[in-house]
JSON list of C-alpha atoms in Angstrom, two decimals:
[
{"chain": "A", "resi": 1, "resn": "UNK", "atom": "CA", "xyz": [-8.91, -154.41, 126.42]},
{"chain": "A", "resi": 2, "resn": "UNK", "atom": "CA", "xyz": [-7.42, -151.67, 123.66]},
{"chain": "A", "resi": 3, "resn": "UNK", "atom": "CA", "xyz": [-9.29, -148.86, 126.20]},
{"chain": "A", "resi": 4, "resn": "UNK", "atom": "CA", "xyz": [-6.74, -150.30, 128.80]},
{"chain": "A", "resi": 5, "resn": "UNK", "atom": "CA", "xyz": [-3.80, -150.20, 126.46]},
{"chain": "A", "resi": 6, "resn": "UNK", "atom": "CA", "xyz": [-4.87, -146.41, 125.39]},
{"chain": "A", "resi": 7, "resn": "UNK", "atom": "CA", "xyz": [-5.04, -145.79, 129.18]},
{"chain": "A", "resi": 8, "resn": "UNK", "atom": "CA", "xyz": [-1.66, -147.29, 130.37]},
{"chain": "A", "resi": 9, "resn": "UNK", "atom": "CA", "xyz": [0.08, -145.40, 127.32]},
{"chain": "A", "resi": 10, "resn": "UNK", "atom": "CA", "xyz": [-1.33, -141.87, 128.68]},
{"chain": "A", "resi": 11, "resn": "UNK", "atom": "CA", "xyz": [-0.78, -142.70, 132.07]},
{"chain": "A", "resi": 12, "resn": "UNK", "atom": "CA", "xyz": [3.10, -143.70, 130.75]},
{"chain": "A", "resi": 13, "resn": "UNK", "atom": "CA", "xyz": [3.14, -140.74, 129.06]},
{"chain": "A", "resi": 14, "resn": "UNK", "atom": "CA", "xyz": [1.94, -138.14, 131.42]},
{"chain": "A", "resi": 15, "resn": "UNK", "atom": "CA", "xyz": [4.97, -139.22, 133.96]},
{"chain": "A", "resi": 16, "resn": "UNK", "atom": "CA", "xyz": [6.99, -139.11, 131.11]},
{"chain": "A", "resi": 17, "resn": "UNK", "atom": "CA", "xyz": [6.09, -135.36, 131.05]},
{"chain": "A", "resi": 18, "resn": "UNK", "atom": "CA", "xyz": [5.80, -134.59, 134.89]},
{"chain": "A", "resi": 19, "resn": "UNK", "atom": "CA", "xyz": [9.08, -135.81, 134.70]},
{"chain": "A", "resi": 20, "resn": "UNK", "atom": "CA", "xyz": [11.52, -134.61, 132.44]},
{"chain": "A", "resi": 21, "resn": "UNK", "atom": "CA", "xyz": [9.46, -130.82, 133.66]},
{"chain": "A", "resi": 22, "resn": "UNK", "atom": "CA", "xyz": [10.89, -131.98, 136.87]},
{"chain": "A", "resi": 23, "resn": "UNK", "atom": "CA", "xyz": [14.26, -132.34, 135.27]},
{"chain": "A", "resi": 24, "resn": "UNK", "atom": "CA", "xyz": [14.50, -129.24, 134.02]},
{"chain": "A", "resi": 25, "resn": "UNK", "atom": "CA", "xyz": [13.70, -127.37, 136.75]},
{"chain": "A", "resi": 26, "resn": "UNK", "atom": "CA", "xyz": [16.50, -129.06, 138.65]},
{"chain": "A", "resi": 27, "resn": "UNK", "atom": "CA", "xyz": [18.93, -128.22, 135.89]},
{"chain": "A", "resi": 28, "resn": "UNK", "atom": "CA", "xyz": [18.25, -124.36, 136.22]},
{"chain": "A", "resi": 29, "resn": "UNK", "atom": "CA", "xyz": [18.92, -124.45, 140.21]},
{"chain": "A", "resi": 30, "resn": "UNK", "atom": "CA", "xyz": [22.19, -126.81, 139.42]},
{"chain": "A", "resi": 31, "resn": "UNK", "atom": "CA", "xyz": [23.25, -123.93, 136.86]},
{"chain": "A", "resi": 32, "resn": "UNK", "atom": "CA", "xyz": [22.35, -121.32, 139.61]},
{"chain": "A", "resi": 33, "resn": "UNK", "atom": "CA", "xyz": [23.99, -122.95, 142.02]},
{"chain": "A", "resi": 34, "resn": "UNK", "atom": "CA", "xyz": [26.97, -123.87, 140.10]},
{"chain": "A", "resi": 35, "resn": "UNK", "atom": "CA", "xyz": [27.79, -120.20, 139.49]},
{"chain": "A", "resi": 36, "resn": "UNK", "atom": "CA", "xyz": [27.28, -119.59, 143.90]},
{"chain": "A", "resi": 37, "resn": "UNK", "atom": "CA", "xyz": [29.90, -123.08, 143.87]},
{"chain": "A", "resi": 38, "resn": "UNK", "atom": "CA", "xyz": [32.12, -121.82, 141.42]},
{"chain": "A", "resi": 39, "resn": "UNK", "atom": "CA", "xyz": [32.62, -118.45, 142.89]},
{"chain": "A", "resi": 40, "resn": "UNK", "atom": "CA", "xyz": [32.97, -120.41, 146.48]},
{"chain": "A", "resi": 41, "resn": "UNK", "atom": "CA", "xyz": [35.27, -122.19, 144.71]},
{"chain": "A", "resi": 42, "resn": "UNK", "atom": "CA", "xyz": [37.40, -119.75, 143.33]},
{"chain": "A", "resi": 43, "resn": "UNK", "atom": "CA", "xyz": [37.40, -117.91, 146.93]},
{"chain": "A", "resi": 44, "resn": "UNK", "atom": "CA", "xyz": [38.54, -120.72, 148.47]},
{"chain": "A", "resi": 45, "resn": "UNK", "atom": "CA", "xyz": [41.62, -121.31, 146.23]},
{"chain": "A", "resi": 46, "resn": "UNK", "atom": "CA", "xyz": [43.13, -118.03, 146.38]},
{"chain": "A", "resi": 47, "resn": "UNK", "atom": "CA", "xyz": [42.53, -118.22, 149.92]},
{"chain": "A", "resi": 48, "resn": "UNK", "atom": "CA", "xyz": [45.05, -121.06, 150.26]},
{"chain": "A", "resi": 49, "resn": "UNK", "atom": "CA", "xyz": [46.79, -120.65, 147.24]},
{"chain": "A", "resi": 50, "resn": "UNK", "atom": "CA", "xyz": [48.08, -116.57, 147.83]},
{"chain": "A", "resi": 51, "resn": "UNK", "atom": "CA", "xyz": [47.46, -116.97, 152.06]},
{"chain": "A", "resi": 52, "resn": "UNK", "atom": "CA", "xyz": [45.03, -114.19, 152.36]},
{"chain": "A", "resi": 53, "resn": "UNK", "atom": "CA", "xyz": [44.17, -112.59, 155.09]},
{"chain": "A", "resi": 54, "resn": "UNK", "atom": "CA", "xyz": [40.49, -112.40, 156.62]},
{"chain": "A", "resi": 55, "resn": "UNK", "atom": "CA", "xyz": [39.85, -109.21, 155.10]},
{"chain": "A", "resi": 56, "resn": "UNK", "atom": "CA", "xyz": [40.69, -109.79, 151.47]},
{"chain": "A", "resi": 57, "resn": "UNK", "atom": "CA", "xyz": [38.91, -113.09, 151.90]},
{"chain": "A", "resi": 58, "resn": "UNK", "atom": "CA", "xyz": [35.87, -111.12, 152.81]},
{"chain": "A", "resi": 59, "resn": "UNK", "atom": "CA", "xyz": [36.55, -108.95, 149.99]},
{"chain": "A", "resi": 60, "resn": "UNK", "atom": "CA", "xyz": [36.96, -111.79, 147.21]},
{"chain": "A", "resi": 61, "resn": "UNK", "atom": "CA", "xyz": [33.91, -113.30, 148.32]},
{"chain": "A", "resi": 62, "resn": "UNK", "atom": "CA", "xyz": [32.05, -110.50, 147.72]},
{"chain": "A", "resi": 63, "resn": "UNK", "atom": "CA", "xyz": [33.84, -109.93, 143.99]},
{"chain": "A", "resi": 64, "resn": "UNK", "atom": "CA", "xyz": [33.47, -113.32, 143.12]},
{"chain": "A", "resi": 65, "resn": "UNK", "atom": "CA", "xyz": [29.43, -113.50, 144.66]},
{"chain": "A", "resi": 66, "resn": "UNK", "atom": "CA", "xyz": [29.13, -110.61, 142.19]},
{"chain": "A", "resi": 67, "resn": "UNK", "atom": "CA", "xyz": [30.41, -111.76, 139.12]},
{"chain": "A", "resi": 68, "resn": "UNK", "atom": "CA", "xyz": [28.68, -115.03, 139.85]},
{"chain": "A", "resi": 69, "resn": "UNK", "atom": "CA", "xyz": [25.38, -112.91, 140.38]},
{"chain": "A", "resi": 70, "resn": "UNK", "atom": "CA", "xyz": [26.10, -110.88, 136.94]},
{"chain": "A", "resi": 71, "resn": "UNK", "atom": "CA", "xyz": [27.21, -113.87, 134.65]},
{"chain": "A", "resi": 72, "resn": "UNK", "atom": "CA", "xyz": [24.37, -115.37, 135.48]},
{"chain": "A", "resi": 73, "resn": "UNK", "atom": "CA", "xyz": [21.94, -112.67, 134.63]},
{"chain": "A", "resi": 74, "resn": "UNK", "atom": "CA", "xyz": [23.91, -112.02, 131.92]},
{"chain": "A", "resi": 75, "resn": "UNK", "atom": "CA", "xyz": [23.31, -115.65, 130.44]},
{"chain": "A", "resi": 76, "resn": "UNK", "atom": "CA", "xyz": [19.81, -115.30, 130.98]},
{"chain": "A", "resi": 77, "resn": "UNK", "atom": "CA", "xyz": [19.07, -112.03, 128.99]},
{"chain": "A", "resi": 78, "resn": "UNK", "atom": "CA", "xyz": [17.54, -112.92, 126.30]},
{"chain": "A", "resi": 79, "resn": "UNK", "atom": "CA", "xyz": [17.95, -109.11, 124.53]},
{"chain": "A", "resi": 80, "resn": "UNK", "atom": "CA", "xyz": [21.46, -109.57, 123.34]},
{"chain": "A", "resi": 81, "resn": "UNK", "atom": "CA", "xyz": [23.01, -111.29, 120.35]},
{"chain": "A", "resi": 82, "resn": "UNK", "atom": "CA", "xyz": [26.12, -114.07, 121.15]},
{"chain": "A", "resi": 83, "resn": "UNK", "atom": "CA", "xyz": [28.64, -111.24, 120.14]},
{"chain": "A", "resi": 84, "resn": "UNK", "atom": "CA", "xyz": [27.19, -109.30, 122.97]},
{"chain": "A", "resi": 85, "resn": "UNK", "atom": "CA", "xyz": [27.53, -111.51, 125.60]},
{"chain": "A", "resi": 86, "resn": "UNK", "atom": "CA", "xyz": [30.99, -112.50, 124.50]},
{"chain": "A", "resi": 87, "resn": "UNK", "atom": "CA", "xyz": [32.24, -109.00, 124.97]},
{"chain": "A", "resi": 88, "resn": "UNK", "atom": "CA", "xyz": [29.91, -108.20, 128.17]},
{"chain": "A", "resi": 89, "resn": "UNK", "atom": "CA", "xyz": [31.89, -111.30, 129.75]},
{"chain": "A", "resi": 90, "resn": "UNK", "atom": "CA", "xyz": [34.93, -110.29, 128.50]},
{"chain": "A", "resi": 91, "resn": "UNK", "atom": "CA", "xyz": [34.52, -106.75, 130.22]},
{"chain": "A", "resi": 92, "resn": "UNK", "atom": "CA", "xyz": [33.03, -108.84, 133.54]},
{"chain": "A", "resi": 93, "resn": "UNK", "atom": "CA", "xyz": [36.01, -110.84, 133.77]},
{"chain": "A", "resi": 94, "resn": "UNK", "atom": "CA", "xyz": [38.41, -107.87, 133.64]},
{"chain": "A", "resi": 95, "resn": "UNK", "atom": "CA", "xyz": [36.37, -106.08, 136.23]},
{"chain": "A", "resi": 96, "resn": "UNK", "atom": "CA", "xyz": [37.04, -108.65, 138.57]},
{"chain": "A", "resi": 97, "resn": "UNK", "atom": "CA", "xyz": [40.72, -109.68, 137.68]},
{"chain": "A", "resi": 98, "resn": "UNK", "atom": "CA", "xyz": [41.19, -105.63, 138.47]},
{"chain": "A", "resi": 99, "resn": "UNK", "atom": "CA", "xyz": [39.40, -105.81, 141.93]},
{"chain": "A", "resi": 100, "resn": "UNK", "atom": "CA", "xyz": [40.97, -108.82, 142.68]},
{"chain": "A", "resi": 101, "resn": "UNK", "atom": "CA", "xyz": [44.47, -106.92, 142.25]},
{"chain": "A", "resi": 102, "resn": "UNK", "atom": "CA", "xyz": [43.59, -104.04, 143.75]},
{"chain": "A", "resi": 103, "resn": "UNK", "atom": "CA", "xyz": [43.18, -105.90, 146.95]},
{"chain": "A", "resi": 104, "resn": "UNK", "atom": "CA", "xyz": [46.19, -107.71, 147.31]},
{"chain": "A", "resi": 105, "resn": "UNK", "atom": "CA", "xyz": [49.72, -107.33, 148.28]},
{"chain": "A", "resi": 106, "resn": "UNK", "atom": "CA", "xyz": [52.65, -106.70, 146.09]},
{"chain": "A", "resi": 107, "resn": "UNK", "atom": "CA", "xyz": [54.19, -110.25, 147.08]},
{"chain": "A", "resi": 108, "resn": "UNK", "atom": "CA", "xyz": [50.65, -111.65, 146.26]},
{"chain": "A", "resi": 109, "resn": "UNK", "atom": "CA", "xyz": [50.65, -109.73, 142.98]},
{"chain": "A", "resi": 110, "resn": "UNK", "atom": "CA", "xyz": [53.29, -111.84, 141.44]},
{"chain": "A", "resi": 111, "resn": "UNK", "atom": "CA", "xyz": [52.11, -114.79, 143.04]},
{"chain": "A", "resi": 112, "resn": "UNK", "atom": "CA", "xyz": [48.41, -114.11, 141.11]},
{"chain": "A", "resi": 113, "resn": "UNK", "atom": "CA", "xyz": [50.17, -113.25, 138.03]},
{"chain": "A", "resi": 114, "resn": "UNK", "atom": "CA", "xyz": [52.60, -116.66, 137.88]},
{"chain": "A", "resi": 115, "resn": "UNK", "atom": "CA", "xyz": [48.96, -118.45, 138.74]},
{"chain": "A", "resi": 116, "resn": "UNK", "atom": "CA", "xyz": [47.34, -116.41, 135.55]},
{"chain": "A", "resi": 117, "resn": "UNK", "atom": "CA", "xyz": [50.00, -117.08, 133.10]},
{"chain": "A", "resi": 118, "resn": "UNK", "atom": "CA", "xyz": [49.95, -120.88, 134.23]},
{"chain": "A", "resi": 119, "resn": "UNK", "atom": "CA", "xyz": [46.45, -120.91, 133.79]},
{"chain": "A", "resi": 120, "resn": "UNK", "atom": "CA", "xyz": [46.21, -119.58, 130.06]},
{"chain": "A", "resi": 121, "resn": "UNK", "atom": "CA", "xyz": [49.88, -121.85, 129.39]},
{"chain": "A", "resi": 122, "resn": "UNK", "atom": "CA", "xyz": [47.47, -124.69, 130.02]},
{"chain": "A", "resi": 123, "resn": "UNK", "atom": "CA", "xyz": [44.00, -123.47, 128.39]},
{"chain": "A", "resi": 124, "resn": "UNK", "atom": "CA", "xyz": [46.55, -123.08, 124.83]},
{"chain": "A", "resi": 125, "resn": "UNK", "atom": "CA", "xyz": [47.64, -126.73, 125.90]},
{"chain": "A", "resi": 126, "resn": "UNK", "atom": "CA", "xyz": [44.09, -128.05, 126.31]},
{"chain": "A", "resi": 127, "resn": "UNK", "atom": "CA", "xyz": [42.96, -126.41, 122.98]},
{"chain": "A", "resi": 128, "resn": "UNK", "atom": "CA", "xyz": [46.13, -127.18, 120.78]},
{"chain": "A", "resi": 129, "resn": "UNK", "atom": "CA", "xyz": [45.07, -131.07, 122.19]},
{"chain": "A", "resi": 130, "resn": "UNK", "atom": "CA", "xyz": [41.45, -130.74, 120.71]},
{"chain": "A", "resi": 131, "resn": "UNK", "atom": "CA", "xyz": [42.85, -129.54, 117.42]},
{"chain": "A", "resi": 132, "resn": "UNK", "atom": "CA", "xyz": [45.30, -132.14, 116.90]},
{"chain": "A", "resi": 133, "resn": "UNK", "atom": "CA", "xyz": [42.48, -134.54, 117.54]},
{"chain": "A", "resi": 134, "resn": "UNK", "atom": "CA", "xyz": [40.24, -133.17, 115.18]}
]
């Protein structure tokens, strides 16, 4: 009887395992494929939002498939300190806000830069809300 209840506790325990292995797998190809949605994503937006053409869509796929490609790496490297990253994102991001510009209109310009400043208006909103709740 107790060699049965030893038994059914490994066997409970082994899927236990299998499992949550299983799990976080999955979570690595979400986080992967987050980055491919996100940059999908961000494509589509501007796409509507600043009415690009076919070309710069091409174009901004291709930046944003890159950053995407390079964040992701980046999060993975296990060589650099949190400092590192920070400021290797930073310079990422500022790549990509340049070759976004570079490809698009004056008109859109100004557009892109209302959208920006609206954008970081809100982020100060969102974190002047979590301090006040604090």
């Amino acid at each position: 009887m107790r060699k049965n209840s030893i038994l059914k506790s490994f066997l409970i325990l082994g899927i236990g395992m299998i499992t949550s292995v299983g799990a976080v797998a999955q979570n690595g190809q979400q986080g992967q494929m987050n980055q491919q949605e996100r940059a999908e994503r961000q494509t589509e937006q501007l796409k509507k939002r600043l009415a690009l053409t076919d070309e710069q869509v091409v174009k901004l796929e291709e930046i944003n498939k890159n950053t995407a490609e390079t964040l992701m790496s980046l999060r993975n490297d296990q060589s650099l300190d949190r400092q590192s990253k920070m400021d290797r994102v930073k310079t990422i991001r500022d790549e990509r806000e340049a070759a976004i510009v570079a490809l698009l209109t004056d008109e859109q310009k100004q557009q892109y830069e209302v959208m920006q400043q609206n954008r970081q208006e809100k982020q100060v909103q969102r974190k002047g809300g979590r301090r006040g709740s604090k």
